[in-house]
PDB file of C-alpha atoms in Angstrom:
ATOM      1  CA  UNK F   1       0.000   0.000   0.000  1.00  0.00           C
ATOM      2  CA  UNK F   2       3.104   2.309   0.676  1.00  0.00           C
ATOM      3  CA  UNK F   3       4.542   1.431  -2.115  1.00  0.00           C
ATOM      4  CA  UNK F   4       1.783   2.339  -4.484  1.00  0.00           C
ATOM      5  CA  UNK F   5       1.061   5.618  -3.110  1.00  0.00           C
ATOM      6  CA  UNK F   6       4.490   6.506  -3.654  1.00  0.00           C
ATOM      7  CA  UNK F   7       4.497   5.505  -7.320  1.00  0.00           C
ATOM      8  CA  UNK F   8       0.992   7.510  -6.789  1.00  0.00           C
ATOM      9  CA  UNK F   9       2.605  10.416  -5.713  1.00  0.00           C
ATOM     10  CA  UNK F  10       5.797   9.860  -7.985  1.00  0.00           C
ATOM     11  CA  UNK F  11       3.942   9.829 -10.913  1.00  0.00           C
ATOM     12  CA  UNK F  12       1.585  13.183 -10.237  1.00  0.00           C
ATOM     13  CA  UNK F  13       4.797  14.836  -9.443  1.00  0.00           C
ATOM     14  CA  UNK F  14       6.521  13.811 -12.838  1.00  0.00           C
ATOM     15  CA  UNK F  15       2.785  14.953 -14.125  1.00  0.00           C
ATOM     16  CA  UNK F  16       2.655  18.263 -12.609  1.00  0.00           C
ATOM     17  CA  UNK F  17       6.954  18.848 -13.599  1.00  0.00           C
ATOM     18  CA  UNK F  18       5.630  18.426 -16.954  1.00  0.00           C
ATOM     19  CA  UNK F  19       3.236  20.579 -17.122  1.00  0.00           C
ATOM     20  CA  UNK F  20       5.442  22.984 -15.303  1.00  0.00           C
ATOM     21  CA  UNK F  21       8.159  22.404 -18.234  1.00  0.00           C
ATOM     22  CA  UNK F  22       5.728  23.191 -21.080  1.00  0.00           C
ATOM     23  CA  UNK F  23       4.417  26.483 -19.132  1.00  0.00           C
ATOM     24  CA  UNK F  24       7.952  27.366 -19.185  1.00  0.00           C
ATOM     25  CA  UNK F  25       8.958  26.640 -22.393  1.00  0.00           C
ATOM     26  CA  UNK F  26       5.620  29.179 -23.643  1.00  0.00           C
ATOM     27  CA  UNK F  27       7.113  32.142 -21.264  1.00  0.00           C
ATOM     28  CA  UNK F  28      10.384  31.061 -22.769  1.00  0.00           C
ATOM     29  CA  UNK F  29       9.240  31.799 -26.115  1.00  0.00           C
ATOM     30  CA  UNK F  30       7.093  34.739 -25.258  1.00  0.00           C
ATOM     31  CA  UNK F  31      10.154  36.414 -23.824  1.00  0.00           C
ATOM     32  CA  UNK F  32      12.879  35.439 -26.390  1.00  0.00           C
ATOM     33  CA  UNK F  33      10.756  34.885 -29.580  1.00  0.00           C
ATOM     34  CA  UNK F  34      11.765  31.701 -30.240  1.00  0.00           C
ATOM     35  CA  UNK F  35      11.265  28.149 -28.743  1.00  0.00           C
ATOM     36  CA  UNK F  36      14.064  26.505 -26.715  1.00  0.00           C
ATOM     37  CA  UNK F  37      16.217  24.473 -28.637  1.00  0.00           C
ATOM     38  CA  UNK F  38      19.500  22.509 -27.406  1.00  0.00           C
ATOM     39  CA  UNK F  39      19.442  24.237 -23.566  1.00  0.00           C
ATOM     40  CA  UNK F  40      22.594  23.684 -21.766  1.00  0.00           C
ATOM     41  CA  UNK F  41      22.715  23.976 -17.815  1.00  0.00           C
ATOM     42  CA  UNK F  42      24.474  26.881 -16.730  1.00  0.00           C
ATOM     43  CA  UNK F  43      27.788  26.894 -14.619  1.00  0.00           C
ATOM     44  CA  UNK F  44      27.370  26.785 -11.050  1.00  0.00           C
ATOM     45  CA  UNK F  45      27.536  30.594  -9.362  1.00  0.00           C
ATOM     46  CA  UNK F  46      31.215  30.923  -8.383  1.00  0.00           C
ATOM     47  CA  UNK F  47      31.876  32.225  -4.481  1.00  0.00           C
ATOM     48  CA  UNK F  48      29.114  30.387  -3.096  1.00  0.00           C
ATOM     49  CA  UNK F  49      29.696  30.259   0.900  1.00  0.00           C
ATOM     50  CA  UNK F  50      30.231  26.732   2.038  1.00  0.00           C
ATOM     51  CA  UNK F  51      28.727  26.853   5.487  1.00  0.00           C
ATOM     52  CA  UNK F  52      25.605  28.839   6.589  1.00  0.00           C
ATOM     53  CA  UNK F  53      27.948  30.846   9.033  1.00  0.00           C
ATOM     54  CA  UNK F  54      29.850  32.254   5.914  1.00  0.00           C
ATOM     55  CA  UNK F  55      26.402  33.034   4.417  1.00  0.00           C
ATOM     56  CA  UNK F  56      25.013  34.784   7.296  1.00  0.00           C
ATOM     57  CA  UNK F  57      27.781  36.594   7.493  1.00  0.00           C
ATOM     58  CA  UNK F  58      27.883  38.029   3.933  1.00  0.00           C
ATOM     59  CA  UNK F  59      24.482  38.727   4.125  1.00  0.00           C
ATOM     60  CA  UNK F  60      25.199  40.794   6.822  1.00  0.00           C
ATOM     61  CA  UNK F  61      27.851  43.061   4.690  1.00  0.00           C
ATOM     62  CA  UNK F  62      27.483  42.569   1.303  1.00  0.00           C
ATOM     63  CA  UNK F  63      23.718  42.096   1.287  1.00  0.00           C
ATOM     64  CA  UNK F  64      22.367  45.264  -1.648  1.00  0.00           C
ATOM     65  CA  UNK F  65      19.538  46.437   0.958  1.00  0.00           C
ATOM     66  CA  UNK F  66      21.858  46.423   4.025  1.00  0.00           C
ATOM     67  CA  UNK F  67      24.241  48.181   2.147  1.00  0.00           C
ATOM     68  CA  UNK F  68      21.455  50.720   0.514  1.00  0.00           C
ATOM     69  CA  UNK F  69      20.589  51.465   4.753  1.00  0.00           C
ATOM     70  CA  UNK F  70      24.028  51.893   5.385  1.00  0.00           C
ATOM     71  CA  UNK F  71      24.523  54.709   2.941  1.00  0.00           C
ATOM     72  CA  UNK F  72      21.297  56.340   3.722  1.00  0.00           C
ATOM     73  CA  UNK F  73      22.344  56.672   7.462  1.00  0.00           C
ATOM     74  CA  UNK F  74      26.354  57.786   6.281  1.00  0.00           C
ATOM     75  CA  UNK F  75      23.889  60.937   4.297  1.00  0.00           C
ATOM     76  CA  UNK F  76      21.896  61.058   7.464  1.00  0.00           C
ATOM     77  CA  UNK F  77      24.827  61.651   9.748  1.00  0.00           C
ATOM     78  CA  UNK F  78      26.261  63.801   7.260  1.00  0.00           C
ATOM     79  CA  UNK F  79      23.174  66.121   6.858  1.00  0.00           C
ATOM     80  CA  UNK F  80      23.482  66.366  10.951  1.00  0.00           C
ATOM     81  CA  UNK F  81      26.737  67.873  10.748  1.00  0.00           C
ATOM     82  CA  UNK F  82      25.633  70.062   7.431  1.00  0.00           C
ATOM     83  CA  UNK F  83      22.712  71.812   9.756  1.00  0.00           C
ATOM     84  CA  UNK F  84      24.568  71.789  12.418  1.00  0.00           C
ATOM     85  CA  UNK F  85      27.132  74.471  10.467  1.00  0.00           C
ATOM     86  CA  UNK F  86      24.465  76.671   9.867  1.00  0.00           C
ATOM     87  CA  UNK F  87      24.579  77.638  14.157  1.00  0.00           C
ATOM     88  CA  UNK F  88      28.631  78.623  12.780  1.00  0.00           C
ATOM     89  CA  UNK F  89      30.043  82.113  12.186  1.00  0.00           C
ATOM     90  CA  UNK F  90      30.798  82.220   8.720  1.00  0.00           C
ATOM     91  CA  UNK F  91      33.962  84.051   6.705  1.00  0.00           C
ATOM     92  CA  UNK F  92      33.022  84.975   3.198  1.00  0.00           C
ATOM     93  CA  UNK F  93      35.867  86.529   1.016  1.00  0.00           C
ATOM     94  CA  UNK F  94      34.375  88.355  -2.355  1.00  0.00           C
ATOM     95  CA  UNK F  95      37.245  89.486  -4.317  1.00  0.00           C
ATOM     96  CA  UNK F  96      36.858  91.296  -7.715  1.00  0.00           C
ATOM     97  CA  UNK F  97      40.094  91.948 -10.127  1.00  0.00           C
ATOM     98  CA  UNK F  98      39.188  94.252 -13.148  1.00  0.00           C
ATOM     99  CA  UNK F  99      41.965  94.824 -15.991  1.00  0.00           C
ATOM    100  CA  UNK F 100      41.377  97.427 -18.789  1.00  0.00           C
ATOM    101  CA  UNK F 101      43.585  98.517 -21.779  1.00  0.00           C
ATOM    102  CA  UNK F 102      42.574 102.060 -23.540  1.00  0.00           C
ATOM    103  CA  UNK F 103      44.080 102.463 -26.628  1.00  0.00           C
ATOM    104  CA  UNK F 104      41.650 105.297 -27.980  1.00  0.00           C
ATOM    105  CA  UNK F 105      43.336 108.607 -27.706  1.00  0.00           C
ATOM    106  CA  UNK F 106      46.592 108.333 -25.063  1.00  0.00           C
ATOM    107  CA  UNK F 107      47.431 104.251 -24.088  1.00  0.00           C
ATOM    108  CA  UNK F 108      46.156 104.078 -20.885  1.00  0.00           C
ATOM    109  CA  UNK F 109      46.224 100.847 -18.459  1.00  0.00           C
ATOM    110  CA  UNK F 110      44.398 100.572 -15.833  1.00  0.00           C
ATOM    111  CA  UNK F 111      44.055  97.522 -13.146  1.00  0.00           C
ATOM    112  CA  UNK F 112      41.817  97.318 -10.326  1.00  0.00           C
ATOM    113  CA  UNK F 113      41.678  94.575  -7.633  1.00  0.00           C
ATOM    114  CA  UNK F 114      38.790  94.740  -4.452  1.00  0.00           C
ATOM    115  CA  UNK F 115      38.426  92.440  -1.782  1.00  0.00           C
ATOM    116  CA  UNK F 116      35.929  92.151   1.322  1.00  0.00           C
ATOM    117  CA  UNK F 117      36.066  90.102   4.224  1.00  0.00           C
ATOM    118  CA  UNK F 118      32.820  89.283   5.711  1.00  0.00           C
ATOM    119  CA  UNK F 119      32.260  87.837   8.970  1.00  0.00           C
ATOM    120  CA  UNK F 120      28.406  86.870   9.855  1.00  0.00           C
ATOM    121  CA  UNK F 121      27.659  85.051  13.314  1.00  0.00           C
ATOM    122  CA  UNK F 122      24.478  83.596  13.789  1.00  0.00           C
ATOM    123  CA  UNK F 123      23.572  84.978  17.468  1.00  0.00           C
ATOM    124  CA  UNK F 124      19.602  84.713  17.584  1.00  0.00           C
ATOM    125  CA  UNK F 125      17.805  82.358  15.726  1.00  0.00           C
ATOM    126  CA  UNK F 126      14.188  81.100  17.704  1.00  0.00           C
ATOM    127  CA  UNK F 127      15.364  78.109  17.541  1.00  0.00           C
ATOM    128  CA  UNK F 128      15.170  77.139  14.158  1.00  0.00           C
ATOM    129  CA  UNK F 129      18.498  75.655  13.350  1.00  0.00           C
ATOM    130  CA  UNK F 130      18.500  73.960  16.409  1.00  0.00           C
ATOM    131  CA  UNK F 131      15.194  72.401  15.968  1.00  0.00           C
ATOM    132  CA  UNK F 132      16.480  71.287  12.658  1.00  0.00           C
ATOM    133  CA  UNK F 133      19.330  69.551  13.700  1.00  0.00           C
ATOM    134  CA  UNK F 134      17.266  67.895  16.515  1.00  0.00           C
ATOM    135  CA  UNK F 135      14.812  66.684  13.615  1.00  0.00           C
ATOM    136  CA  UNK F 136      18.177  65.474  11.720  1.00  0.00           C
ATOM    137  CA  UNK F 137      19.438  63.375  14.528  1.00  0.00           C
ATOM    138  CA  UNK F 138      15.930  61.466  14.667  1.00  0.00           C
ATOM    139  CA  UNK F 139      16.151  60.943  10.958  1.00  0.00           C
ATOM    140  CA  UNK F 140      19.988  59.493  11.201  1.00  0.00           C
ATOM    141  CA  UNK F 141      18.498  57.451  14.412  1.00  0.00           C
ATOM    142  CA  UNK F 142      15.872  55.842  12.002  1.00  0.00           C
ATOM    143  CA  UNK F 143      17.864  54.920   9.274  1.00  0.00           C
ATOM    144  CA  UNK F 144      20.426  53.155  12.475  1.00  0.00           C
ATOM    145  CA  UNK F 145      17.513  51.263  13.044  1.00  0.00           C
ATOM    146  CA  UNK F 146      16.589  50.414   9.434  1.00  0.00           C
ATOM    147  CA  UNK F 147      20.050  49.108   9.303  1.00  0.00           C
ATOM    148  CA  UNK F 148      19.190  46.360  11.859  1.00  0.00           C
ATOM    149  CA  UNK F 149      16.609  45.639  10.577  1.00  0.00           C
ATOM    150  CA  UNK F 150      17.672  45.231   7.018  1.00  0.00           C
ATOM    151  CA  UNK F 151      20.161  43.020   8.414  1.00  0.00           C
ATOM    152  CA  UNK F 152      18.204  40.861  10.362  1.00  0.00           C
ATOM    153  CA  UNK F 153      15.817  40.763   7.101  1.00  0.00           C
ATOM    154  CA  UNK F 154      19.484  39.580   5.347  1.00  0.00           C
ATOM    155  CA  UNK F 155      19.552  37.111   8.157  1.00  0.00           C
ATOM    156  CA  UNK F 156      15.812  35.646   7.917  1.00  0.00           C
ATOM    157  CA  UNK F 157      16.294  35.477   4.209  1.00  0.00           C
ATOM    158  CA  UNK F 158      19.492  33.696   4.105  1.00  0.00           C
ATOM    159  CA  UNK F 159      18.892  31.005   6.665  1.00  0.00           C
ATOM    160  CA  UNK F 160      15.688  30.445   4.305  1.00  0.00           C
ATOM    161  CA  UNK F 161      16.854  30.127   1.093  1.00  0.00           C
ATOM    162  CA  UNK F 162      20.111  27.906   2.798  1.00  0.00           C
ATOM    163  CA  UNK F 163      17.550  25.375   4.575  1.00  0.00           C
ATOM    164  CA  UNK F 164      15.592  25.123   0.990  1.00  0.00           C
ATOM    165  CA  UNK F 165      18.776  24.564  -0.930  1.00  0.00           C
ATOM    166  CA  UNK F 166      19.644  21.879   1.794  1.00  0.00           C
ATOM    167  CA  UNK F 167      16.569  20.067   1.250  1.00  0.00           C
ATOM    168  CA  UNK F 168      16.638  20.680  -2.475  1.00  0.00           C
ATOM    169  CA  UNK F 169      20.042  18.972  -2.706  1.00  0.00           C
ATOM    170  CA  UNK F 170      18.580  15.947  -0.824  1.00  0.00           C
ATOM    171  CA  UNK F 171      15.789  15.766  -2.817  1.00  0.00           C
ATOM    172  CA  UNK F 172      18.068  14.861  -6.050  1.00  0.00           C
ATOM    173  CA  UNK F 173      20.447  12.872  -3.771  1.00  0.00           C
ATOM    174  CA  UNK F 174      16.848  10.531  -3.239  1.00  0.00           C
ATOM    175  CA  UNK F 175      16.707   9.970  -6.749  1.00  0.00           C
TER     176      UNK F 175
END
């Protein structure tokens, strides 16, 4: 009785793989334009890790999203410190250099340079700047957090895909 519902269940599998196979093969031609002749399997992917460790752990650095959070919290921090300068003094320099030649009547030469130093400090402001930059830190302090939890997300998703490559592999192996 075991036996036949195996070969049962053996043969709607091979049934519903075949089906799956000529579903492909349409989307194969609606894509490329042309049925799939002689298909070759493609190379394994080189720099596949060889333990789940290793894969957790490059999930948790080289992983696009985690990487995507940790540049949006680098811009974070770094818009922090950008309105945090506007509370600075500031030093502007305007220089102007003017050089004329008049050769109308008597040759005449004439060179003019100008420079101003300006010095602006910030001392009342109601607040605003700081209020800004308190607003800033809570942003950078979000995207901390959407690090972790982009990483964690790397995490889930790795130990996922690694238990149903496991159990892929010894589903073949059973054949």
């Amino acid at each position: 009785a075991q036996a036949e519902a195996r070969l049962a269940r053996s043969t709607a599998d091979r049934i519903q793989s075949e089906g799956q196979l000529e579903a492909s093969k349409a989307s194969f031609q609606r894509l490329i334009g042309e049925t799939p002749s002689k298909l070759m399997e493609p190379a394994p992917p080189r720099e596949l890790p060889v333990s789940l460790a290793e894969a957790i752990n490059m999930a948790r650095s080289a992983n696009p999203t985690v990487l995507a959070a940790d540049y949006d919290q680098r811009a974070a921090d770094a818009d922090v410190a950008l309105i945090d300068g506007e509370g600075l003094p500031q030093v502007n320099l305007i220089g102007t250099l003017t050089k004329s030649d008049n050769a109308s009547d008597v040759y005449s030469r004439e060179r003019e340079a100008r420079g101003i130093v300006r010095l602006t400090v910030p001392l009342y402001q109601q607040g605003a700047v700081d209020a800004r930059v308190r607003e800033a830190k809570q942003i950078a302090n979000q995207r901390r957090i959407q690090i972790d939890e982009a990483r964690r997300q790397a995490v889930e998703d790795i130990i996922s895909a690694w238990e149903e490559m496991t159990s892929a592999k010894a589903r073949v192996e059973s054949f």
